[in-house]
mmCIF file of C-alpha atoms in Angstrom:
data_model
loop_
_atom_site.group_PDB
_atom_site.id
_atom_site.type_symbol
_atom_site.label_atom_id
_atom_site.label_comp_id
_atom_site.label_asym_id
_atom_site.label_seq_id
_atom_site.Cartn_x
_atom_site.Cartn_y
_atom_site.Cartn_z
ATOM 1 C CA UNK G 1 0.000 0.031 -0.015
ATOM 2 C CA UNK G 2 2.790 2.509 0.863
ATOM 3 C CA UNK G 3 4.516 1.800 -2.492
ATOM 4 C CA UNK G 4 1.257 2.566 -4.335
ATOM 5 C CA UNK G 5 0.844 5.861 -2.384
ATOM 6 C CA UNK G 6 4.442 6.685 -3.024
ATOM 7 C CA UNK G 7 3.923 6.124 -6.718
ATOM 8 C CA UNK G 8 0.787 8.361 -6.741
ATOM 9 C CA UNK G 9 2.774 11.000 -4.828
ATOM 10 C CA UNK G 10 5.562 10.845 -7.304
ATOM 11 C CA UNK G 11 3.286 11.142 -10.276
ATOM 12 C CA UNK G 12 1.393 14.071 -8.664
ATOM 13 C CA UNK G 13 4.660 15.857 -7.901
ATOM 14 C CA UNK G 14 5.949 15.447 -11.446
ATOM 15 C CA UNK G 15 2.726 16.707 -13.015
ATOM 16 C CA UNK G 16 2.511 19.715 -10.781
ATOM 17 C CA UNK G 17 6.146 20.714 -10.993
ATOM 18 C CA UNK G 18 7.148 20.401 -14.590
ATOM 19 C CA UNK G 19 7.224 24.187 -14.898
ATOM 20 C CA UNK G 20 9.738 24.319 -12.037
ATOM 21 C CA UNK G 21 12.411 22.674 -14.136
ATOM 22 C CA UNK G 22 12.631 25.749 -16.391
ATOM 23 C CA UNK G 23 12.858 27.926 -13.382
ATOM 24 C CA UNK G 24 15.483 25.883 -11.771
ATOM 25 C CA UNK G 25 17.637 25.761 -14.870
ATOM 26 C CA UNK G 26 17.353 29.508 -15.061
ATOM 27 C CA UNK G 27 18.179 29.978 -11.462
ATOM 28 C CA UNK G 28 21.096 27.699 -11.632
ATOM 29 C CA UNK G 29 22.476 29.534 -14.713
ATOM 30 C CA UNK G 30 22.211 32.851 -12.788
ATOM 31 C CA UNK G 31 23.052 32.013 -9.228
ATOM 32 C CA UNK G 32 26.452 32.343 -7.641
ATOM 33 C CA UNK G 33 26.131 29.093 -5.820
ATOM 34 C CA UNK G 34 24.236 25.832 -6.108
ATOM 35 C CA UNK G 35 23.409 25.799 -2.456
ATOM 36 C CA UNK G 36 21.466 29.024 -2.752
ATOM 37 C CA UNK G 37 19.200 27.594 -5.455
ATOM 38 C CA UNK G 38 18.662 24.354 -3.587
ATOM 39 C CA UNK G 39 17.973 26.213 -0.318
ATOM 40 C CA UNK G 40 15.549 28.608 -2.062
ATOM 41 C CA UNK G 41 13.701 25.736 -3.736
ATOM 42 C CA UNK G 42 13.372 23.724 -0.520
ATOM 43 C CA UNK G 43 12.276 26.845 1.463
ATOM 44 C CA UNK G 44 9.669 27.715 -1.110
ATOM 45 C CA UNK G 45 8.427 24.129 -1.473
ATOM 46 C CA UNK G 46 8.248 23.704 2.320
ATOM 47 C CA UNK G 47 6.061 26.737 2.307
ATOM 48 C CA UNK G 48 3.814 25.125 -0.290
ATOM 49 C CA UNK G 49 3.580 22.014 1.808
ATOM 50 C CA UNK G 50 2.829 23.875 5.007
ATOM 51 C CA UNK G 51 -0.023 25.762 3.407
ATOM 52 C CA UNK G 52 -1.406 22.580 1.739
ATOM 53 C CA UNK G 53 -1.241 20.539 4.929
ATOM 54 C CA UNK G 54 -2.804 23.331 6.960
ATOM 55 C CA UNK G 55 -5.392 23.799 4.262
ATOM 56 C CA UNK G 56 -6.130 20.060 4.242
ATOM 57 C CA UNK G 57 -6.479 20.150 8.067
ATOM 58 C CA UNK G 58 -9.190 22.813 7.633
ATOM 59 C CA UNK G 59 -7.130 25.810 8.731
ATOM 60 C CA UNK G 60 -7.943 27.761 5.628
ATOM 61 C CA UNK G 61 -4.596 29.583 6.009
ATOM 62 C CA UNK G 62 -4.610 30.693 2.358
ATOM 63 C CA UNK G 63 -8.115 31.655 1.088
ATOM 64 C CA UNK G 64 -8.727 30.939 -2.593
ATOM 65 C CA UNK G 65 -9.261 34.596 -3.367
ATOM 66 C CA UNK G 66 -5.731 35.440 -1.922
ATOM 67 C CA UNK G 67 -3.844 32.952 -4.044
ATOM 68 C CA UNK G 68 -3.703 34.969 -7.218
ATOM 69 C CA UNK G 69 -2.034 37.821 -5.383
ATOM 70 C CA UNK G 70 0.992 35.627 -4.882
ATOM 71 C CA UNK G 71 1.598 36.350 -8.563
ATOM 72 C CA UNK G 72 2.908 39.739 -7.569
ATOM 73 C CA UNK G 73 6.104 38.119 -6.258
ATOM 74 C CA UNK G 74 7.412 36.680 -9.562
ATOM 75 C CA UNK G 75 5.896 39.667 -11.449
ATOM 76 C CA UNK G 76 7.880 42.129 -9.370
ATOM 77 C CA UNK G 77 11.083 40.085 -9.614
ATOM 78 C CA UNK G 78 10.670 39.821 -13.385
ATOM 79 C CA UNK G 79 9.973 43.472 -13.804
ATOM 80 C CA UNK G 80 13.040 44.311 -11.641
ATOM 81 C CA UNK G 81 15.226 42.060 -13.771
ATOM 82 C CA UNK G 82 13.742 43.554 -16.972
ATOM 83 C CA UNK G 83 14.342 47.064 -15.737
ATOM 84 C CA UNK G 84 17.978 46.224 -15.026
ATOM 85 C CA UNK G 85 18.248 44.713 -18.550
ATOM 86 C CA UNK G 86 16.664 47.713 -20.137
ATOM 87 C CA UNK G 87 18.941 50.084 -18.154
ATOM 88 C CA UNK G 88 21.941 48.395 -19.701
ATOM 89 C CA UNK G 89 22.623 45.650 -17.197
ATOM 90 C CA UNK G 90 22.846 43.097 -20.053
ATOM 91 C CA UNK G 91 26.099 44.648 -21.478
ATOM 92 C CA UNK G 92 28.318 43.649 -18.642
ATOM 93 C CA UNK G 93 29.815 40.300 -17.862
ATOM 94 C CA UNK G 94 28.045 40.230 -14.515
ATOM 95 C CA UNK G 95 24.688 38.500 -14.360
ATOM 96 C CA UNK G 96 21.690 40.865 -14.464
ATOM 97 C CA UNK G 97 20.472 39.383 -11.217
ATOM 98 C CA UNK G 98 21.746 36.700 -8.983
ATOM 99 C CA UNK G 99 18.613 35.797 -7.132
ATOM 100 C CA UNK G 100 18.862 35.286 -3.407
ATOM 101 C CA UNK G 101 17.507 32.397 -1.418
ATOM 102 C CA UNK G 102 14.350 34.333 -0.350
ATOM 103 C CA UNK G 103 13.669 35.561 -3.897
ATOM 104 C CA UNK G 104 13.903 31.960 -5.226
ATOM 105 C CA UNK G 105 11.707 30.748 -2.337
ATOM 106 C CA UNK G 106 9.128 33.458 -3.113
ATOM 107 C CA UNK G 107 9.033 32.521 -6.768
ATOM 108 C CA UNK G 108 8.689 28.868 -5.942
ATOM 109 C CA UNK G 109 5.928 29.562 -3.465
ATOM 110 C CA UNK G 110 4.011 31.948 -5.843
ATOM 111 C CA UNK G 111 4.436 29.445 -8.666
ATOM 112 C CA UNK G 112 2.966 26.795 -6.352
ATOM 113 C CA UNK G 113 -0.575 28.031 -6.222
ATOM 114 C CA UNK G 114 -1.647 25.288 -8.632
ATOM 115 C CA UNK G 115 0.270 22.798 -6.431
ATOM 116 C CA UNK G 116 -1.670 23.871 -3.359
ATOM 117 C CA UNK G 117 -4.970 23.648 -5.327
ATOM 118 C CA UNK G 118 -4.156 20.036 -6.186
ATOM 119 C CA UNK G 119 -2.410 18.962 -2.914
ATOM 120 C CA UNK G 120 -5.160 20.217 -0.425
ATOM 121 C CA UNK G 121 -7.943 17.955 -1.574
ATOM 122 C CA UNK G 122 -5.629 14.967 -1.839
ATOM 123 C CA UNK G 123 -4.159 15.606 1.556
ATOM 124 C CA UNK G 124 -7.585 15.975 3.017
ATOM 125 C CA UNK G 125 -8.594 12.468 2.046
ATOM 126 C CA UNK G 126 -5.418 10.415 2.404
ATOM 127 C CA UNK G 127 -4.451 8.343 5.374
ATOM 128 C CA UNK G 128 -0.783 8.497 4.399
ATOM 129 C CA UNK G 129 -0.038 12.217 4.441
ATOM 130 C CA UNK G 130 3.484 11.532 5.652
ATOM 131 C CA UNK G 131 4.251 9.431 2.551
ATOM 132 C CA UNK G 132 3.261 12.313 0.292
ATOM 133 C CA UNK G 133 5.399 14.814 2.211
ATOM 134 C CA UNK G 134 8.407 12.417 2.256
ATOM 135 C CA UNK G 135 8.194 11.675 -1.471
ATOM 136 C CA UNK G 136 7.665 15.340 -2.304
ATOM 137 C CA UNK G 137 10.697 16.435 -0.229
ATOM 138 C CA UNK G 138 12.886 13.743 -1.832
ATOM 139 C CA UNK G 139 11.695 14.771 -5.287
ATOM 140 C CA UNK G 140 12.539 18.384 -4.654
ATOM 141 C CA UNK G 141 16.150 17.250 -4.523
ATOM 142 C CA UNK G 142 15.764 15.249 -7.754
ATOM 143 C CA UNK G 143 14.222 18.326 -9.420
ATOM 144 C CA UNK G 144 17.096 20.452 -8.292
ATOM 145 C CA UNK G 145 19.569 17.935 -9.671
ATOM 146 C CA UNK G 146 17.583 17.858 -13.001
ATOM 147 C CA UNK G 147 17.559 21.692 -13.112
ATOM 148 C CA UNK G 148 21.327 21.799 -12.477
ATOM 149 C CA UNK G 149 21.871 19.100 -15.094
ATOM 150 C CA UNK G 150 19.962 21.073 -17.684
ATOM 151 C CA UNK G 151 21.827 24.319 -16.882
ATOM 152 C CA UNK G 152 25.216 22.538 -16.978
ATOM 153 C CA UNK G 153 24.670 20.953 -20.469
ATOM 154 C CA UNK G 154 26.811 22.762 -23.075
ATOM 155 C CA UNK G 155 23.908 23.476 -25.406
ATOM 156 C CA UNK G 156 21.632 24.541 -22.647
ATOM 157 C CA UNK G 157 24.381 26.484 -20.883
ATOM 158 C CA UNK G 158 25.272 28.412 -24.022
ATOM 159 C CA UNK G 159 21.581 29.203 -24.711
ATOM 160 C CA UNK G 160 21.077 30.309 -21.126
ATOM 161 C CA UNK G 161 24.323 32.333 -21.153
ATOM 162 C CA UNK G 162 23.261 34.076 -24.360
ATOM 163 C CA UNK G 163 19.524 34.433 -23.636
ATOM 164 C CA UNK G 164 19.032 33.698 -19.888
ATOM 165 C CA UNK G 165 19.184 37.334 -18.966
ATOM 166 C CA UNK G 166 16.201 37.998 -21.345
ATOM 167 C CA UNK G 167 14.360 34.722 -20.654
ATOM 168 C CA UNK G 168 14.376 35.062 -16.846
ATOM 169 C CA UNK G 169 12.396 38.299 -16.699
ATOM 170 C CA UNK G 170 9.982 37.044 -19.343
ATOM 171 C CA UNK G 171 9.357 33.712 -17.557
ATOM 172 C CA UNK G 172 8.929 35.488 -14.163
ATOM 173 C CA UNK G 173 6.520 38.068 -15.548
ATOM 174 C CA UNK G 174 4.624 35.347 -17.371
ATOM 175 C CA UNK G 175 4.310 33.244 -14.229
ATOM 176 C CA UNK G 176 3.294 36.311 -12.226
ATOM 177 C CA UNK G 177 0.563 37.216 -14.747
ATOM 178 C CA UNK G 178 -0.611 33.648 -14.983
ATOM 179 C CA UNK G 179 -0.897 33.377 -11.223
ATOM 180 C CA UNK G 180 -2.587 36.798 -10.894
ATOM 181 C CA UNK G 181 -5.182 36.090 -13.505
ATOM 182 C CA UNK G 182 -5.781 32.427 -12.551
ATOM 183 C CA UNK G 183 -8.210 33.487 -9.830
#
């Protein structure tokens, strides 16, 4: 039974976090250290899990009408990066932005509104909540490894080096708008 639940948890994680691979690859290509990206991803995802578990327990910590406003976090980060790029930040050898742990955690949390919407009902009816949480936390590490792997491939790394400073603001603004208008 536990293996079946673990398989369901892994499938649910993969389906709800595919978009995170792009963000992780971008963050790994821009960050000054791998640990910062991993810490930000875990911090943000733990926030998602806390909200989902509390929501499943009936705490209603994050009302549905509030979720879209989380889109302001990636939108603001994307606009800030775009502003720096527009002001000439893309001409130097330094990255336009090296996102900090809290910025990455905020983007992960804001991008996790759909995750919360899926996790709360599942968590509310399962008898093996701990299996879901354990599998999800293990898979965050796998996702970080996959994002780092993508960012470290020559073809992907060259593309990210050439276009990452443009793609990151576009992706963040897109995620922000998507989250804002999803409600």
